[in-house]
Amino acid sequence: MSNGAYRVLHDRSSADPAAFWAEAAQGVDWIRPPKTGLDDSRPPFYRWFSDGTLNTCDNALDRHVVNGRADQAALHYESPVTGTSRTYTYSELLEQVAKFAGVLRALGVEKGDRVVIYMPMVPEAVIAMLATARLGAIHSVVFGGFAPAELAARIEDAAPKVVVAASCGIEPTRVIPYKPFLDQAIDRSSHKPDRCVILQREQVTAEMTDRDVDWAEVMGSDAVEPAECVEVAATDPLYVLYTSGTTGKPKGILRDNGGHAVALTWSMPNLYGISPGEVFWAASDVGWVVGHSYIVYAPLLAGATTIVYEGKPVGTPDAGAFWRVVEKYRVASLFTAPTAIRAIKKEDPNAEELKKYDVSSLRRLFLASERLDPETYKWASQILGVPVIDNWWQTETGWPIATNPVGIEELPVKPGSPTVPTPGYDVQVLDDQGNQVPAGTEGSIAIKLPMPPGTLPTLWNDDDRYVSSYLSAYEGYYLTGDGGYIDEDGYVYVMGRTDDVLNVAGHRLSTGSIEAAIAGHPAVAECAVIGVADQMKGQIPRAFVVLKSGAGIETEEDTEKLRTELVKRVRDEVGAVAALKLVDVVVALPKTRSGKILRKTMRQIADGQEAQVPSTIEDASVLDTLRPVLRKE
């Protein structure tokens, strides 16, 4: 591991976290500056900056307008599905946010109230989030197009005073009406919001009820006064974001105002190397944690420019969509999911579309959400000619647990590793008894408490579930649920969820290592490996591969030859103990909307169990097509 700037900073953050983060807190504008860094009076419920007060919206907008960034672009909106684009300066965005905060206030929203936001990737979604924060209220963004049952569960749990929604969302091949889903969800929920604000889009006009108000009408009214920022405690909630559950009550990840503002403000220059005025594009969705942290809050807190992109990496209109946006807005850093890059690679394996655009502004590509396999890393590195930086984190942490801290010190990249623990995180690999394992040995990845600012302090209205879900496996540690190892240089390797570890004849094997071997084949665009029940060996691996366009695998003879080659690759690179024999070529893999492959659901179907299908599944028809293949002996 580095003995340079990174090592010095990480050692400081470990030796005296309170002092380290108190220094970082100076990057935030406080109404009442905190005198306490870490409040450890009630472990395991640690709180940061508990005696400080501030307003997150003030830090994201107002202070930049006051300090000379009024005319700088704050947000670019790019929508290939509607053929529109628009740029908001900091002063224009502030004007819209203050006005909508006035609308919410006129509808009865006060400090501590909840506002559910159910919208596609449009600027109004960002405006609604910031306006809620401006009032000291708590937003809960629900991914646009979620089914009524899932939306109802979130309305039930968050109990919002107001819901903000759009009339529809737009996909490359269809328009999804949101309002009927919202009406059904409210009917199902015992909690009824007082009012719903509806953004009417020309593609679908929603039918309004007495409960509904029209976004354009209320924002166009001179009767609504813009709202000023409301002072809140650093420990007051900023938002609740529900994780994708399969059954039962949804799990609401709580994010506080102070720690969140400090961590995200600090992360932009230190972890992403982004300075004020530069363009940072997180190609995600505001419904996910990446969208909260790195579309909305971090870039604006840092005085940078963000992009709201209503489109896909392919199909809107082609595999050059990302490169077109990079050229148009002179993007300095692009942050997306490995699955997006794999989709581009599948459609355009020789990167012909990239050649049409000037992407010389792009300094780095950051990837997160799904494990970055070495093959995708190599392909992206070769075609772009810039550093490709893996970073690993979770909805619960809100910002990276491990990454290459390029703003502190750009460390050598090791394909397959998100590099090193972020300052503030004490990452350890533990065995079943909670003991640290030697370097290079796989185990459960855990984070020693207290975790840094910006991570979840608890769950919404459920301290007991917070402890039982995350803190009970190993005393004094947060359990990430991921397995992996740390090598002799201190680099972290995340090999997959702990329930994705295979036990083949007593040998523990990670799906990640087998997938890495398969993904290295030149015909493979994407793959997933699951362990299925076997009477002799306990489990055996099964592989499912998606081929690149033009891979030349046309006949059954071609497919059989490919299977033989993949089995040999796994034997050569992982070992004969992996015992891979079953390989199926499929059209697509089932994923969540954020890009995670549904390995657990696939495994349950293959084993003949009742499958738990997450509400976040992107396209249920992919799973339906795959069922007969999974159930095949």
XYZ file of C-alpha atoms in Angstrom:
633
model
C 0.000 0.000 0.000
C 1.035 3.607 -0.534
C 3.212 5.289 2.063
C 2.383 8.685 0.583
C -0.439 11.174 0.946
C -3.184 8.547 1.053
C -1.533 6.550 3.829
C -0.957 9.692 5.908
C -4.585 10.764 5.512
C -6.050 7.322 6.225
C -3.868 6.941 9.324
C -5.029 10.354 10.558
C -8.684 9.450 10.029
C -8.184 6.213 12.007
C -6.115 7.672 14.848
C -8.451 10.595 15.610
C -11.651 10.438 13.534
C -13.311 13.269 15.471
C -10.466 15.692 14.684
C -10.181 14.509 11.077
C -13.864 15.084 10.321
C -14.015 18.307 12.318
C -11.410 19.653 9.892
C -13.415 18.371 6.907
C -16.524 20.042 8.345
C -14.935 23.419 7.633
C -15.877 22.851 3.980
C -19.537 23.281 4.935
C -21.362 26.523 5.807
C -22.867 26.122 9.288
C -25.508 28.263 10.930
C -24.175 27.125 14.299
C -20.770 25.456 13.866
C -20.434 22.178 15.782
C -18.155 21.956 18.787
C -18.587 18.177 18.977
C -17.227 15.998 16.175
C -18.200 12.472 17.178
C -20.939 11.842 19.744
C -20.218 8.331 21.054
C -22.416 8.551 24.151
C -24.887 5.875 22.965
C -23.074 3.150 21.010
C -23.761 1.608 18.560
C -25.791 4.730 17.641
C -22.935 7.095 16.839
C -23.784 10.617 15.668
C -21.678 13.292 14.001
C -21.678 17.070 14.693
C -24.646 16.684 17.040
C -24.549 20.283 18.345
C -24.219 21.898 14.898
C -26.993 23.386 12.727
C -27.153 24.090 8.990
C -29.319 23.730 5.894
C -28.297 21.361 3.099
C -30.052 23.338 0.342
C -28.257 26.493 1.464
C -24.953 24.661 1.065
C -25.920 23.270 -2.349
C -27.277 26.485 -3.888
C -27.501 29.728 -1.906
C -23.873 29.952 -0.831
C -22.637 29.479 -4.399
C -24.905 32.247 -5.695
C -23.633 34.555 -2.952
C -20.010 33.578 -3.598
C -19.902 34.312 -7.326
C -21.293 31.212 -9.062
C -24.733 32.643 -9.874
C -24.182 32.460 -13.644
C -22.315 29.140 -13.663
C -24.199 26.096 -14.958
C -25.472 24.060 -12.028
C -27.475 21.454 -13.940
C -27.657 20.268 -17.541
C -30.801 18.334 -18.496
C -30.350 16.010 -21.463
C -33.301 13.923 -22.631
C -32.772 11.907 -25.825
C -36.139 10.184 -25.257
C -37.946 13.526 -25.654
C -35.365 15.302 -27.793
C -34.989 18.166 -25.318
C -32.196 19.704 -23.280
C -31.924 22.633 -20.907
C -29.313 24.240 -18.673
C -30.005 25.834 -15.267
C -27.488 28.242 -13.770
C -27.060 28.258 -10.010
C -29.246 31.365 -9.716
C -31.947 29.864 -11.967
C -31.957 26.592 -10.049
C -32.114 28.450 -6.743
C -35.069 30.493 -7.989
C -36.974 27.336 -8.967
C -36.125 25.524 -5.727
C -37.098 28.451 -3.497
C -40.376 28.803 -5.397
C -41.242 25.110 -5.118
C -40.298 25.171 -1.443
C -42.879 27.951 -1.148
C -45.414 25.679 -2.894
C -44.719 22.854 -0.458
C -44.938 25.249 2.475
C -48.306 26.520 1.212
C -49.457 22.876 1.106
C -48.608 22.504 4.780
C -45.122 20.970 4.640
C -43.044 21.904 7.679
C -39.717 20.912 9.226
C -39.660 17.157 9.859
C -42.580 16.349 7.523
C -42.044 13.802 4.762
C -42.414 14.338 1.022
C -42.463 11.320 -1.307
C -41.067 12.033 -4.780
C -42.092 9.646 -7.593
C -40.594 11.038 -10.768
C -38.492 10.181 -13.829
C -35.146 11.771 -14.645
C -36.321 15.351 -15.078
C -34.996 18.565 -13.470
C -38.200 18.853 -11.429
C -37.158 15.762 -9.456
C -33.979 17.537 -8.338
C -35.916 20.737 -7.649
C -38.392 18.816 -5.456
C -35.574 17.156 -3.479
C -33.748 20.414 -2.821
C -36.986 22.259 -2.018
C -37.863 19.642 0.580
C -34.414 19.986 2.132
C -34.818 23.782 2.089
C -37.812 23.487 4.418
C -36.040 21.092 6.768
C -38.461 18.387 5.644
C -37.486 14.813 4.722
C -37.718 13.503 1.175
C -38.177 9.904 0.180
C -37.578 9.365 -3.527
C -39.219 6.294 -5.038
C -37.896 5.099 -8.382
C -40.298 6.254 -11.095
C -42.515 3.495 -12.423
C -42.394 1.324 -9.293
C -45.469 -0.879 -9.058
C -48.394 0.307 -6.895
C -47.757 -2.281 -4.161
C -44.164 -1.146 -3.685
C -45.066 2.533 -3.812
C -47.876 1.908 -1.310
C -45.482 0.239 1.137
C -43.216 3.280 1.031
C -46.095 5.727 1.440
C -47.331 3.650 4.371
C -43.943 3.680 6.077
C -42.847 7.265 5.364
C -46.336 8.772 5.935
C -45.769 11.772 3.648
C -47.783 14.959 3.902
C -47.320 15.540 0.154
C -46.424 13.342 -2.823
C -44.716 14.908 -5.857
C -45.115 12.895 -9.063
C -45.012 13.148 -12.841
C -47.771 12.078 -15.183
C -45.438 9.598 -16.891
C -41.977 8.276 -17.481
C -40.532 7.630 -20.936
C -38.605 4.530 -21.941
C -37.009 3.984 -25.359
C -39.908 1.800 -26.524
C -42.842 2.843 -24.329
C -44.397 5.497 -22.138
C -45.259 4.513 -18.550
C -48.199 6.378 -16.964
C -47.287 7.091 -13.328
C -50.506 8.665 -12.080
C -52.632 5.471 -12.157
C -49.883 3.711 -10.170
C -49.870 6.553 -7.652
C -53.660 6.529 -7.270
C -53.668 2.755 -6.746
C -50.839 3.024 -4.219
C -52.687 5.656 -2.186
C -55.819 3.501 -2.262
C -53.808 0.570 -0.869
C -52.102 2.599 1.859
C -53.760 3.333 5.196
C -51.870 6.644 5.165
C -53.312 9.225 2.785
C -51.170 12.223 1.806
C -52.878 15.598 2.073
C -51.997 16.636 -1.482
C -50.227 15.405 -4.619
C -48.344 17.768 -6.920
C -48.411 16.424 -10.487
C -45.972 17.437 -13.214
C -47.969 17.044 -16.428
C -45.864 15.832 -19.373
C -47.116 16.154 -22.923
C -46.652 12.431 -23.643
C -49.402 11.502 -21.126
C -51.798 13.873 -19.398
C -52.869 12.588 -16.005
C -56.458 12.733 -14.781
C -56.564 14.995 -11.737
C -58.582 14.551 -8.552
C -59.484 16.946 -5.752
C -56.306 15.893 -3.970
C -54.068 16.847 -6.909
C -52.491 20.149 -7.864
C -50.780 20.941 -11.163
C -47.035 21.699 -10.948
C -47.133 24.287 -13.747
C -50.123 26.113 -12.260
C -48.738 26.440 -8.730
C -45.250 27.338 -9.947
C -46.746 29.962 -12.243
C -48.789 31.566 -9.484
C -47.720 34.953 -8.140
C -49.508 34.096 -4.905
C -46.756 31.695 -3.824
C -43.843 33.340 -2.046
C -40.373 31.750 -2.342
C -39.262 30.052 0.877
C -36.075 30.739 2.769
C -33.871 28.013 4.234
C -34.939 26.471 7.539
C -32.286 25.777 10.187
C -31.991 22.096 11.127
C -29.761 20.101 13.454
C -26.910 18.185 11.855
C -28.546 15.013 13.181
C -31.981 15.816 11.719
C -32.935 13.555 8.788
C -32.391 14.796 5.237
C -33.924 11.804 3.509
C -35.169 8.236 3.770
C -34.264 5.911 0.899
C -35.782 2.445 0.850
C -33.619 -0.502 -0.130
C -34.984 -3.084 -2.521
C -36.738 -5.729 -0.476
C -38.447 -8.906 -1.573
C -41.085 -9.316 1.128
C -42.296 -7.587 4.262
C -41.818 -4.055 5.469
C -39.379 -1.993 3.386
C -36.090 -0.964 4.993
C -35.715 2.813 5.139
C -32.088 3.974 5.107
C -31.869 7.216 7.092
C -29.445 9.974 6.082
C -28.791 12.966 8.319
C -28.070 16.527 7.190
C -24.713 17.339 8.772
C -22.652 14.206 8.277
C -24.015 13.829 4.742
C -23.058 17.377 3.750
C -19.557 17.046 5.217
C -18.800 13.636 3.681
C -20.090 14.430 0.197
C -18.475 17.877 0.073
C -15.156 16.291 1.114
C -15.511 13.411 -1.365
C -15.667 15.463 -4.565
C -12.121 16.910 -4.577
C -10.509 14.100 -2.575
C -12.041 10.953 -4.055
C -13.141 12.146 -7.507
C -10.659 14.926 -8.196
C -13.439 17.375 -9.132
C -13.023 21.115 -8.618
C -15.736 23.796 -8.496
C -16.969 24.670 -11.992
C -16.129 21.283 -13.532
C -18.751 18.963 -15.032
C -19.378 15.706 -13.173
C -21.843 13.253 -14.687
C -23.279 10.382 -12.681
C -25.255 8.414 -15.262
C -27.677 6.908 -12.777
C -31.170 7.743 -11.513
C -32.320 9.961 -8.654
C -34.255 6.950 -7.346
C -30.999 5.249 -6.333
C -28.377 6.244 -3.799
C -25.888 7.143 -6.562
C -28.454 9.624 -7.852
C -28.985 11.129 -4.407
C -25.281 11.412 -3.646
C -23.650 12.146 -7.001
C -26.314 13.541 -9.305
C -27.957 15.869 -6.796
C -26.024 16.606 -3.655
C -22.246 16.144 -3.983
C -21.708 18.069 -7.246
C -23.854 20.982 -6.053
C -22.361 21.014 -2.560
C -18.949 21.247 -4.231
C -19.927 24.008 -6.673
C -19.551 21.751 -9.708
C -21.983 21.162 -12.598
C -24.169 18.042 -12.710
C -26.133 16.311 -15.495
C -29.644 14.847 -15.370
C -29.804 12.342 -18.218
C -33.140 10.863 -19.276
C -31.935 8.054 -21.493
C -30.014 4.791 -21.680
C -26.421 3.843 -22.525
C -27.692 2.115 -25.679
C -30.869 2.559 -27.712
C -31.283 6.304 -27.169
C -30.432 6.320 -29.974
C -27.332 4.104 -30.127
C -24.218 2.900 -28.300
C -22.636 6.349 -28.718
C -25.143 8.062 -26.419
C -22.749 8.490 -23.479
C -19.917 9.769 -25.675
C -22.234 12.328 -27.299
C -23.144 13.753 -23.875
C -19.489 13.800 -22.782
C -18.607 15.835 -25.886
C -21.595 18.189 -25.635
C -21.040 19.200 -22.014
C -17.257 18.685 -21.774
C -17.648 16.155 -18.977
C -14.551 15.846 -16.773
C -15.580 12.625 -15.007
C -18.251 10.067 -15.836
C -19.647 7.814 -13.114
C -21.823 4.870 -14.125
C -22.387 1.155 -13.532
C -20.275 -1.617 -15.075
C -23.485 -3.015 -16.575
C -23.843 0.195 -18.637
C -20.337 -0.226 -20.040
C -21.016 -3.899 -20.735
C -24.174 -2.905 -22.635
C -22.140 -0.497 -24.783
C -19.461 -3.149 -25.289
C -22.081 -5.702 -26.353
C -23.574 -3.373 -28.977
C -20.322 -1.780 -30.133
C -17.428 -4.127 -29.265
C -14.962 -2.227 -31.440
C -16.022 1.180 -30.089
C -16.843 2.541 -33.546
C -19.378 4.984 -32.059
C -16.768 6.455 -29.733
C -14.701 7.533 -32.750
C -17.459 9.953 -33.793
C -17.054 12.164 -30.712
C -14.429 14.348 -29.072
C -14.201 13.039 -25.506
C -10.865 14.696 -24.748
C -12.422 16.487 -21.741
C -12.903 13.133 -19.972
C -10.196 12.557 -17.373
C -11.606 9.485 -15.625
C -14.361 6.893 -15.743
C -15.705 5.803 -12.346
C -17.690 2.574 -12.052
C -19.777 1.222 -9.166
C -23.015 -0.676 -8.315
C -22.013 -4.117 -9.630
C -18.607 -5.761 -9.313
C -16.246 -4.441 -12.000
C -14.886 -7.533 -13.682
C -11.324 -7.261 -15.032
C -12.426 -7.746 -18.639
C -14.819 -4.774 -18.578
C -12.107 -2.731 -16.880
C -9.598 -3.612 -19.606
C -12.020 -2.863 -22.450
C -13.045 0.526 -21.059
C -9.423 1.444 -20.324
C -8.321 0.570 -23.845
C -11.061 2.403 -25.734
C -11.039 5.568 -23.592
C -7.360 5.819 -22.772
C -8.126 7.299 -19.335
C -7.993 5.778 -15.839
C -10.984 3.537 -15.081
C -11.660 3.709 -11.357
C -13.722 1.091 -9.543
C -15.397 2.182 -6.338
C -17.371 0.086 -3.886
C -20.145 1.298 -1.613
C -23.748 0.687 -0.637
C -27.084 2.451 -0.245
C -26.408 2.263 3.485
C -23.050 4.040 3.385
C -24.070 6.743 0.892
C -20.527 7.227 -0.441
C -17.522 5.010 -1.250
C -16.181 2.481 1.248
C -13.224 1.737 -1.024
C -11.905 3.535 -4.093
C -8.810 4.964 -5.695
C -8.635 8.392 -3.975
C -7.439 10.248 -7.049
C -7.687 13.705 -5.493
C -5.433 12.660 -2.617
C -3.082 10.307 -4.441
C -3.771 8.328 -7.608
C -2.700 4.796 -6.743
C -1.796 2.005 -9.179
C -4.889 0.156 -10.407
C -5.278 -3.569 -9.831
C -8.036 -4.959 -12.073
C -10.732 -6.594 -9.964
C -10.124 -4.351 -6.929
C -11.802 -1.042 -6.010
C -8.343 -0.190 -4.582
C -8.104 0.854 -0.916
C -10.381 1.729 2.022
C -11.541 5.335 1.924
C -10.233 7.556 4.762
C -12.734 7.240 7.589
C -13.495 3.576 6.913
C -11.710 0.846 8.921
C -12.342 -2.094 6.578
C -11.534 -5.588 7.857
C -12.090 -9.144 6.617
C -13.380 -11.504 9.308
C -13.866 -15.248 9.638
C -17.015 -16.890 11.041
C -15.808 -16.279 14.614
C -15.183 -12.569 13.988
C -11.397 -12.816 13.838
C -9.373 -10.919 11.261
C -8.036 -13.229 8.560
C -4.553 -13.032 7.000
C -3.928 -11.040 3.827
C -5.238 -12.804 0.732
C -7.753 -14.921 2.684
C -11.431 -14.608 1.828
C -14.022 -13.851 4.492
C -16.819 -11.443 5.382
C -16.026 -7.782 4.763
C -16.937 -5.642 7.768
C -16.396 -2.035 8.843
C -15.254 -1.285 12.372
C -17.497 1.135 14.252
C -17.911 4.036 14.333
C -18.416 4.540 10.619
C -17.607 7.958 9.128
C -20.072 10.823 8.573
C -22.607 10.386 5.780
C -23.256 6.712 6.528
C -26.578 5.567 7.965
C -26.986 6.347 11.686
C -29.990 3.993 11.873
C -33.116 2.930 9.960
C -36.251 5.053 9.713
C -38.277 4.435 12.888
C -36.553 1.092 13.457
C -33.431 1.098 15.659
C -33.909 -2.587 16.518
C -33.885 -3.643 12.878
C -30.786 -1.530 12.266
C -28.940 -3.472 14.973
C -30.239 -6.892 13.944
C -29.642 -6.355 10.217
C -26.184 -4.792 10.310
C -24.547 -4.816 13.742
C -25.380 -8.166 15.359
C -23.130 -10.559 13.391
C -19.867 -9.201 14.826
C -19.842 -6.974 17.911
C -18.402 -3.563 17.138
C -18.675 -4.006 13.379
C -21.035 -3.108 10.567
C -21.572 -6.159 8.343
C -21.497 -5.206 4.664
C -22.961 -8.523 3.482
C -20.159 -8.773 0.917
C -17.368 -11.303 0.883
C -13.827 -10.831 -0.314
C -10.270 -10.274 0.843
C -7.564 -7.649 1.353
C -4.222 -8.356 -0.301
C -0.735 -7.769 1.078
C -0.752 -4.210 -0.357
C -3.976 -3.313 1.415
C -6.125 -3.473 -1.723
C -9.711 -4.591 -1.171
C -11.264 -7.277 -3.389
C -15.051 -7.589 -3.257
C -15.969 -10.957 -4.711
C -19.749 -10.856 -4.300
C -22.498 -11.081 -1.734
C -21.745 -13.615 0.993
C -24.799 -15.616 -0.043
C -23.256 -15.879 -3.548
C -20.242 -17.816 -2.247
C -20.239 -21.370 -3.614
C -19.416 -24.399 -1.470
C -18.202 -27.019 -3.951
C -17.237 -30.259 -2.200
C -16.147 -28.287 0.864
C -14.229 -25.653 -1.137
C -15.492 -22.070 -0.807
C -15.372 -20.294 -4.171
C -16.576 -16.829 -5.057
C -18.803 -16.324 -8.064
C -16.652 -13.299 -8.885
C -13.502 -15.306 -9.584
C -15.329 -17.708 -11.916
C -17.116 -14.846 -13.671
C -13.801 -13.047 -14.186
C -12.397 -16.085 -15.989
C -15.461 -16.409 -18.222
C -15.669 -12.675 -19.001
C -12.150 -12.795 -20.398
C -13.327 -14.801 -23.414
C -13.486 -12.530 -26.491
C -17.046 -13.618 -27.378
C -18.554 -12.880 -23.953
C -20.219 -9.531 -23.278
C -21.580 -10.374 -19.845
C -21.973 -13.374 -17.577
C -23.377 -14.566 -14.265
C -22.429 -17.616 -12.217
C -24.675 -19.180 -9.572
C -24.265 -22.185 -7.345
C -26.999 -24.818 -7.659
C -27.712 -27.720 -5.332
C -25.899 -31.001 -6.058
C -26.293 -34.241 -4.082
C -22.625 -35.206 -4.359
C -20.809 -31.876 -4.015
C -23.308 -29.730 -2.152
C -23.195 -27.110 -4.869
C -21.900 -26.881 -8.406
C -21.465 -23.735 -10.502
C -23.677 -22.869 -13.455
C -22.710 -20.139 -15.874
C -24.971 -17.970 -18.032
C -23.353 -15.891 -20.752
C -24.541 -13.098 -23.028
C -22.598 -12.804 -26.264
C -21.237 -9.691 -27.955
C -22.906 -8.530 -31.139
C -21.184 -10.184 -34.080
C -19.495 -12.813 -31.896
C -19.900 -15.391 -34.643
C -21.594 -18.026 -32.476
C -24.301 -19.132 -34.887
C -24.758 -22.912 -34.662
C -25.057 -25.466 -31.875
C -21.598 -26.654 -32.867
C -20.268 -23.106 -32.306
C -22.022 -22.963 -28.947
C -20.603 -26.295 -27.844
C -17.114 -25.173 -28.825
C -17.631 -22.009 -26.751
C -18.753 -24.072 -23.745
C -15.615 -26.182 -23.976
C -13.421 -23.095 -24.148
C -15.140 -21.475 -21.147
C -14.866 -24.619 -19.028
C -11.154 -24.770 -19.867
C -10.675 -21.077 -18.976
C -12.228 -21.622 -15.556
C -10.158 -24.765 -14.969
C -6.968 -22.911 -15.965
C -7.629 -19.711 -14.024
C -9.633 -20.849 -10.985
C -8.743 -24.521 -10.763
C -10.309 -27.893 -11.374
C -12.044 -27.638 -8.006
C -14.455 -25.102 -9.544
C -15.903 -28.048 -11.518
C -17.727 -25.856 -14.037
C -19.521 -27.962 -16.622
C -22.871 -26.235 -17.129
C -22.777 -23.194 -19.446
C -25.861 -21.685 -21.100
C -25.893 -18.933 -23.709
C -28.787 -16.533 -23.023
C -30.109 -13.348 -24.601
C -30.055 -11.272 -21.416
C -29.522 -11.505 -17.656
C -32.148 -10.422 -15.114
C -31.107 -7.244 -13.290
C -32.346 -4.580 -10.968
C -32.798 -1.121 -12.451
C -29.489 -0.100 -10.897
C -27.646 -2.886 -12.728
C -27.259 -5.648 -10.136
C -27.672 -9.161 -11.530
C -30.318 -11.178 -9.671
C -28.109 -14.164 -8.837
C -30.073 -15.120 -5.723
C -33.370 -15.179 -7.625
C -31.748 -17.212 -10.409
C -30.383 -19.685 -7.852
C -33.784 -20.106 -6.184
C -35.459 -20.871 -9.526
C -32.702 -23.331 -10.465
C -33.097 -25.124 -7.117
C -36.885 -25.350 -7.507
C -37.563 -22.941 -4.638
C -40.099 -20.156 -4.522
C -38.223 -17.296 -6.124
C -38.017 -13.918 -4.392
C -38.189 -11.378 -7.189
C -37.160 -7.875 -6.063
C -39.503 -5.023 -6.837
C -36.536 -3.290 -8.449
C -36.280 -5.777 -11.334
C -35.714 -3.880 -14.576
C -37.485 -6.252 -16.976
C -39.443 -9.185 -15.560
C -39.761 -10.733 -19.025
C -36.013 -11.504 -18.982
C -36.542 -13.691 -15.921
C -39.592 -15.339 -17.485
C -37.551 -16.236 -20.577
C -34.778 -17.609 -18.376
C -36.958 -19.817 -16.139
C -37.027 -22.901 -18.402
C -33.249 -22.665 -18.864
C -32.677 -22.359 -15.106
C -34.941 -25.314 -14.347
C -33.224 -27.508 -16.911
C -31.390 -30.458 -15.333
